[in-house]
GROMACS .gro file of C-alpha atoms in nm:
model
  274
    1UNK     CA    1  -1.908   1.714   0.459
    2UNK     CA    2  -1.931   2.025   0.231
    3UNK     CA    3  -2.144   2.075  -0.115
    4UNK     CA    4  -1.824   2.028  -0.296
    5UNK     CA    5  -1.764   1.703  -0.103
    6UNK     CA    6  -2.076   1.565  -0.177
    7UNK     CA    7  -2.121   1.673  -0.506
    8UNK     CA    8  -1.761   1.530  -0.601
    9UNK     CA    9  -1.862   1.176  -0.408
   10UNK     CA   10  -2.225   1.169  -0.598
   11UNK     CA   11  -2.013   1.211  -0.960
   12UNK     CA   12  -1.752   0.964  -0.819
   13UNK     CA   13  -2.047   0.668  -0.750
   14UNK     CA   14  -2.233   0.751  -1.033
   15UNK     CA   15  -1.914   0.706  -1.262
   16UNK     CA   16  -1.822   0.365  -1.056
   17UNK     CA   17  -2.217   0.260  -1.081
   18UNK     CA   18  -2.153   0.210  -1.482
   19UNK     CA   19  -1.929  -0.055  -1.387
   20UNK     CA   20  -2.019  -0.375  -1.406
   21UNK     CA   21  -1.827  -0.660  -1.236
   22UNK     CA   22  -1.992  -0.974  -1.193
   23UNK     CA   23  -1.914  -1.177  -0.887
   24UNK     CA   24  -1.679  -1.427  -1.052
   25UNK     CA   25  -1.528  -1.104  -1.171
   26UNK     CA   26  -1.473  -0.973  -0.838
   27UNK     CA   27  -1.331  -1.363  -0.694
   28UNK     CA   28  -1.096  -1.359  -0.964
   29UNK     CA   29  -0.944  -1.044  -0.897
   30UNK     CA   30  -0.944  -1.109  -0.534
   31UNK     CA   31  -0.765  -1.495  -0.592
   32UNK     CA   32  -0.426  -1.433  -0.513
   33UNK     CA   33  -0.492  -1.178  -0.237
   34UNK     CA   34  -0.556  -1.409   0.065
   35UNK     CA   35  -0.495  -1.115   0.301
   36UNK     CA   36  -0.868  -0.995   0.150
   37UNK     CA   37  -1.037  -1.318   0.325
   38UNK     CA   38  -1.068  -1.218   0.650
   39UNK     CA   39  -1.235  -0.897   0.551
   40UNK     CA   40  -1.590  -0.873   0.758
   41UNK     CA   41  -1.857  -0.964   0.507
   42UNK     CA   42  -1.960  -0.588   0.527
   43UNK     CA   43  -1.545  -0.435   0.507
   44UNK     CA   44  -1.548  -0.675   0.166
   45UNK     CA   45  -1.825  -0.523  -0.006
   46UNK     CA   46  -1.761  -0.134   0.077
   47UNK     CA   47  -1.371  -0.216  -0.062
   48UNK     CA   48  -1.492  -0.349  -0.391
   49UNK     CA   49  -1.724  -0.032  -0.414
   50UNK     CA   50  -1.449   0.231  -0.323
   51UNK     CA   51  -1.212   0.010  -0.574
   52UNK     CA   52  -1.443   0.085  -0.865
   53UNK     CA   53  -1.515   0.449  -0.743
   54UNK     CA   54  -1.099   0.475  -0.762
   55UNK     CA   55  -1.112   0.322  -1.107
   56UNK     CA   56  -1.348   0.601  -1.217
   57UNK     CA   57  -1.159   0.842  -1.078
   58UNK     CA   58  -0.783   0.775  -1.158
   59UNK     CA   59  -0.665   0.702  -1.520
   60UNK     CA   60  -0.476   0.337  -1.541
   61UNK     CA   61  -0.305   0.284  -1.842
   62UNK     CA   62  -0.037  -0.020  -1.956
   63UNK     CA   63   0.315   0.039  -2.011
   64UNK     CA   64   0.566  -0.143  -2.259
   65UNK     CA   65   0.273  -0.265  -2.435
   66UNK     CA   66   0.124  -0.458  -2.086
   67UNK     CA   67  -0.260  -0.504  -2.210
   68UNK     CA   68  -0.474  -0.412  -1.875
   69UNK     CA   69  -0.738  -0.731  -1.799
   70UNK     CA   70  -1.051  -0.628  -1.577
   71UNK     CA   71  -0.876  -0.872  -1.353
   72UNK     CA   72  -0.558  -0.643  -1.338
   73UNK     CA   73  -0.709  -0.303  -1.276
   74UNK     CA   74  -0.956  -0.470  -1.001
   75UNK     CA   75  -0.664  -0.676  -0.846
   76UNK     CA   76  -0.478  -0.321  -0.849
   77UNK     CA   77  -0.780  -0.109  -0.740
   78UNK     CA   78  -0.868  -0.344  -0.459
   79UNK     CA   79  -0.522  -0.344  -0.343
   80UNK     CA   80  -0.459   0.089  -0.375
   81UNK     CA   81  -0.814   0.090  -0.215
   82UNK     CA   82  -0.750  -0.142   0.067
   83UNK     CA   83  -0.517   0.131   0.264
   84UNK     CA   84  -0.813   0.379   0.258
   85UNK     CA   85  -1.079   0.179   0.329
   86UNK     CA   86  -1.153   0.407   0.658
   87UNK     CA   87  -1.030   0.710   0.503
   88UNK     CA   88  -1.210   0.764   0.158
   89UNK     CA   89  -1.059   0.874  -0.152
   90UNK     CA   90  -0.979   1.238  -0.069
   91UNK     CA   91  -0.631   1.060   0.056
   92UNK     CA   92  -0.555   0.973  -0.299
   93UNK     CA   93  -0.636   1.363  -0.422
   94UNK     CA   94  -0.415   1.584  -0.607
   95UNK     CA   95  -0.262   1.334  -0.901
   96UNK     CA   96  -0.448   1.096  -1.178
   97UNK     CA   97  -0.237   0.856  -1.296
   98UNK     CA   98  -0.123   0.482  -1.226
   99UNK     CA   99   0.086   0.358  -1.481
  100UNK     CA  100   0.133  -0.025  -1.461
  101UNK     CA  101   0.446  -0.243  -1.609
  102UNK     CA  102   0.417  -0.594  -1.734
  103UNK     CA  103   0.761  -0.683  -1.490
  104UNK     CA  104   1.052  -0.447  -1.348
  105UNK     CA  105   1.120  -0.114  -1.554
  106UNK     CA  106   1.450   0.088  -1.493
  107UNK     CA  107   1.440   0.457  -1.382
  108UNK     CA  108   1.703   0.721  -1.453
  109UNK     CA  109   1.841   0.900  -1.120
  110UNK     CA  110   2.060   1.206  -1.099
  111UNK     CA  111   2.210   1.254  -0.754
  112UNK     CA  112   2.452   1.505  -0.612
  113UNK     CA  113   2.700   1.382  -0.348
  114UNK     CA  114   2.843   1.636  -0.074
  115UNK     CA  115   3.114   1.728  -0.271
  116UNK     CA  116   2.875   1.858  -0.539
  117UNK     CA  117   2.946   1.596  -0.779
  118UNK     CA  118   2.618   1.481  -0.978
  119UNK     CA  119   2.662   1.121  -1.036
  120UNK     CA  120   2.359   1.002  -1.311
  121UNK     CA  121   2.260   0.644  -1.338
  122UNK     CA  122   1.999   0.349  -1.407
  123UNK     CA  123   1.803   0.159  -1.176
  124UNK     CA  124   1.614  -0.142  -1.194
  125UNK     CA  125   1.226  -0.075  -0.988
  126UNK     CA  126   0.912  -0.262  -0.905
  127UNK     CA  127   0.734   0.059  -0.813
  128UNK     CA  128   0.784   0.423  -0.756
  129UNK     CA  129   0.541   0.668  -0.656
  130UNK     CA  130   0.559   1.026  -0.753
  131UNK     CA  131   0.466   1.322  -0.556
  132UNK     CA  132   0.206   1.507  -0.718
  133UNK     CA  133   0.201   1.200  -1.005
  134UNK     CA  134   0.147   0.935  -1.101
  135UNK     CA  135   0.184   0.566  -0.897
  136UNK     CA  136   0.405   0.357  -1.152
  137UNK     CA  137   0.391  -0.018  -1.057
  138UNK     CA  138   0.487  -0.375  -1.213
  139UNK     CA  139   0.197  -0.688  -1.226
  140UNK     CA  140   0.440  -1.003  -1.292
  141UNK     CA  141   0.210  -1.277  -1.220
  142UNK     CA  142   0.443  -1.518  -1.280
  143UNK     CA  143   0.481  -1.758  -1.021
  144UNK     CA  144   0.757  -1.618  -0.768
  145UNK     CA  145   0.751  -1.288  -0.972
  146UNK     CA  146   0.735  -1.142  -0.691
  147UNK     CA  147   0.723  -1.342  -0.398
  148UNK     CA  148   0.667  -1.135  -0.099
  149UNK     CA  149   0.686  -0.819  -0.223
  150UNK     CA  150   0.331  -0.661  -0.217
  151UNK     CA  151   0.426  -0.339  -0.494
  152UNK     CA  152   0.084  -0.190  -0.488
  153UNK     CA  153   0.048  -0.170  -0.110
  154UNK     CA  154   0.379  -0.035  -0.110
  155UNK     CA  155   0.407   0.266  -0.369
  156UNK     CA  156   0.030   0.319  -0.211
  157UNK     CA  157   0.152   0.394   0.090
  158UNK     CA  158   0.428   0.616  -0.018
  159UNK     CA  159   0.153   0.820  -0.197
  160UNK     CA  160  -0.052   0.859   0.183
  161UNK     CA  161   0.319   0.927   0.322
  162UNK     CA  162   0.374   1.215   0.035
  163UNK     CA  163   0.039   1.364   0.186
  164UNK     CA  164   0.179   1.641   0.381
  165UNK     CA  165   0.444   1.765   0.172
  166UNK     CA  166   0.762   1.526   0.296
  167UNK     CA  167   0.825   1.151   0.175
  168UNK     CA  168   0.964   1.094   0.595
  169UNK     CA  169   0.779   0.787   0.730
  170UNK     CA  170   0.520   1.066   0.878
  171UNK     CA  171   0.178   1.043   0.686
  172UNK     CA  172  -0.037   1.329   0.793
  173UNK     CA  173  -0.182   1.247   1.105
  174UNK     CA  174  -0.536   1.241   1.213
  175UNK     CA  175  -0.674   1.491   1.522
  176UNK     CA  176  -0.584   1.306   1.889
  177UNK     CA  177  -0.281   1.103   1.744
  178UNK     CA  178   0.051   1.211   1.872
  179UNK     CA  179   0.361   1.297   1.667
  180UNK     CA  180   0.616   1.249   1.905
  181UNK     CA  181   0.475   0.867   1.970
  182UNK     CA  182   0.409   0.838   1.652
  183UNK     CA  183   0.817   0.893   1.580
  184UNK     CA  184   0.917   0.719   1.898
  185UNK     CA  185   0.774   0.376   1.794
  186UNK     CA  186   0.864   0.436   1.403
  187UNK     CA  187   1.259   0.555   1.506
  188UNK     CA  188   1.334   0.252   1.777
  189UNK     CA  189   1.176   0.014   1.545
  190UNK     CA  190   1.376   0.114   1.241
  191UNK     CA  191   1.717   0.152   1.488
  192UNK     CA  192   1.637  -0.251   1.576
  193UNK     CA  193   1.589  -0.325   1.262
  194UNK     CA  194   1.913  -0.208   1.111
  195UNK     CA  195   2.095  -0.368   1.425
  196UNK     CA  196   1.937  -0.691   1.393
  197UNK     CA  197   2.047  -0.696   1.039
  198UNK     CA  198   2.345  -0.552   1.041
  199UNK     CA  199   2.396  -0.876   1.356
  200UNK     CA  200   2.340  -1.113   1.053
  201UNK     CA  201   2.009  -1.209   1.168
  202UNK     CA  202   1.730  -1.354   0.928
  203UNK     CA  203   1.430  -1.103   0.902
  204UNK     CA  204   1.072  -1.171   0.898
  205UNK     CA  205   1.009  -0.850   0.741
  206UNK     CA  206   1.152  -0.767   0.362
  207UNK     CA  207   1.479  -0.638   0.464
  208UNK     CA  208   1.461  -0.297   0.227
  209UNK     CA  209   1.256  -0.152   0.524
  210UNK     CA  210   1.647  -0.040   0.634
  211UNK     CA  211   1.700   0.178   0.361
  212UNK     CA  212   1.522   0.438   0.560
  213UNK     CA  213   1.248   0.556   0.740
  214UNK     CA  214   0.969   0.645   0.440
  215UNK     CA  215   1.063   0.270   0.272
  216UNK     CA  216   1.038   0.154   0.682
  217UNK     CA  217   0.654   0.274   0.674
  218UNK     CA  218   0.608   0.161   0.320
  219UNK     CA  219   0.704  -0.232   0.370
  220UNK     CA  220   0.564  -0.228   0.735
  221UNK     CA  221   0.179  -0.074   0.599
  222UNK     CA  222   0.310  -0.388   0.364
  223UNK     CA  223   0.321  -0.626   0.640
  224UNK     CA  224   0.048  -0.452   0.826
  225UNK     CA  225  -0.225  -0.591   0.604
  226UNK     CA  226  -0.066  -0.882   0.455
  227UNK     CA  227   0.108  -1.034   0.793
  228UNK     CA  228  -0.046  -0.847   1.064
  229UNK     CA  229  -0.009  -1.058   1.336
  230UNK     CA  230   0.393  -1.074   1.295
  231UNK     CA  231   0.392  -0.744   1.331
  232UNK     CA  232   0.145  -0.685   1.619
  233UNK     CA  233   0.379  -0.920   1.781
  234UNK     CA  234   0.712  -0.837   1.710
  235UNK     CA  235   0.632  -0.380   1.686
  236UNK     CA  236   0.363  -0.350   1.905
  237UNK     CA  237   0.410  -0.001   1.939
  238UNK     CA  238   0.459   0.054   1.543
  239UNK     CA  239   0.101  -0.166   1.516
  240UNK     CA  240  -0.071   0.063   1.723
  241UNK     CA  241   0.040   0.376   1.532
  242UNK     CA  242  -0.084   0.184   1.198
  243UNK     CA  243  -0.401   0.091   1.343
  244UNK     CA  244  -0.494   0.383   1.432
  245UNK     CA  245  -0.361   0.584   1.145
  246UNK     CA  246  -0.554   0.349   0.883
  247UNK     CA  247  -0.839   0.257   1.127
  248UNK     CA  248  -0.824  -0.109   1.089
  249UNK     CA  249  -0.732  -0.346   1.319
  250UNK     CA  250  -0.633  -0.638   1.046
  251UNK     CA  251  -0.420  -0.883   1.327
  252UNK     CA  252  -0.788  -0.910   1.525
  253UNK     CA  253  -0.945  -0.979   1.185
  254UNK     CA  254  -0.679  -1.247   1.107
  255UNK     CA  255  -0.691  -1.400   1.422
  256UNK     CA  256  -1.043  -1.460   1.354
  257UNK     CA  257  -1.022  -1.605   1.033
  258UNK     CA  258  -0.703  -1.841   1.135
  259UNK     CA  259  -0.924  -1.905   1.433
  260UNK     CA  260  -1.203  -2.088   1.162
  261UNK     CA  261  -0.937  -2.214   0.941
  262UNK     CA  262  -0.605  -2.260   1.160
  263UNK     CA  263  -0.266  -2.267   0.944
  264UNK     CA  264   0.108  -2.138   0.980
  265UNK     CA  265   0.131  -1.792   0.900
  266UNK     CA  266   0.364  -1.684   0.626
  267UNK     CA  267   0.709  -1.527   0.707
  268UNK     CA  268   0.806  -1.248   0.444
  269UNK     CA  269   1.162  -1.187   0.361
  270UNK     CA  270   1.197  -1.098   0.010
  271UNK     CA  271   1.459  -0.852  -0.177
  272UNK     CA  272   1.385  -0.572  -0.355
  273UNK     CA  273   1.517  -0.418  -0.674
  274UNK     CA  274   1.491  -0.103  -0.614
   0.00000   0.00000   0.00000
């Protein structure tokens, strides 16, 4: 680690030290995230401290008039956090802001089609992540809001994807990880996933993942930490490349927690908006 890094991680834990967040605080925040409880004891308590360091750091504001409880931005932070638990902060460098909707919000596009043509429209999103800006997301906690869509994880993950300078599918990967199995697993993956739906069949996994390989990665780092045994068992490969790009292993962590407290595991499936 450098003087700058250390001198930018003592004013980042000095900043998130002025926080304080009680325990019922923290078990609030960290209700309706399930996939949190089988953290290790030790994993649990170094998220909620990166979470507040990321709080310190990046500036959260409320869109539409959405008032931001302490329960929002550590439900958010713990979430952003929980991708880069292994990997630190520096992931999330280059861009301040995460802008957070009270429900859906509609972004303009402009697109030009092959024949040069710009076609401008509206569309409806739950999240969007900017390269070089901000993370825009929606918190609907209404019940079945948004059932089974995970928005923070997602967008999240498009911001580690953006890393190297291309929203592909292809984060920046770390030394002794291969690019060429890295794409292997991620391309025959995607290929059976458009077959199986395009066969009619009913997915486990949130269907937008076939729009194309960077929303692939995004819903399957989703799934990863949310559902990580489905998808140890049905992409092995694909798990592999996850756990070592994040360096967790959250399917052995589940395992052991469903192991103390044994009940079905959740199927996701949802549609997306955008």
């Amino acid at each position: 680690m450098s003087l700058f890094d250390a001198y930018r991680r003592w004013r980042r834990e000095r900043a998130a030290s002025r926080w304080h967040v009680s325990e019922a605080q923290w078990r609030q925040a960290e209700s309706a995230l399930v996939f949190l409880e089988w953290l290790p004891a030790a994993d649990r308590a170094r998220l909620r401290e990166l979470a507040l360091q990321l709080l310190a750091e990046k500036q959260m504001t409320g869109a539409r008039g959405f008032e931001l409880t302490d329960a929002v931005r550590l439900g958010i932070a713990l979430q952003a956090c929980l991708p880069i638990l292994n990997l630190g902060l520096r992931y999330y460098e280059g861009w301040v802001g995460i802008v957070v909707y009270p429900g859906d919000f509609i972004i303009p596009r402009r697109v030009t089609d092959e024949h040069g043509i710009v076609h401008e429209y509206d569309e409806a999103a739950l999240g969007e992540a900017w390269e070089g800006g901000p993370v825009l997301v929606s918190w609907d906690d209404r019940p079945g809001a948004q059932d089974d869509v995970n928005v923070v994880l997602h967008e999240f993950a498009h911001k580690l994807d953006m890393a190297n300078g291309a929203t592909d599918g292809m984060p920046p990967l770390h030394p002794g990880m291969d690019r060429k199995e890295w794409a292997r697993a991620f391309e025959e993956a995607y290929a059976g996933f458009r077959r199986f739906l395009d066969a009619g069949g009913e997915p486990w996994l949130d269907p937008y993942a076939s729009e194309n390989p960077a929303e692939f990665f995004a819903v399957v780092s989703e799934a990863f930490f949310e559902t990580p045994l489905l998808v140890r068992e049905d992409m092995p490969a694909v798990y592999e490349q996850l756990r070592r790009f994040y360096r967790q292993d959250p399917a052995r962590c589940e395992q052991q927690w469903r192991a103390a407290r044994p009940e079905p595991v959740t199927r996701r499936g949802a549609s997306r908006a955008s």
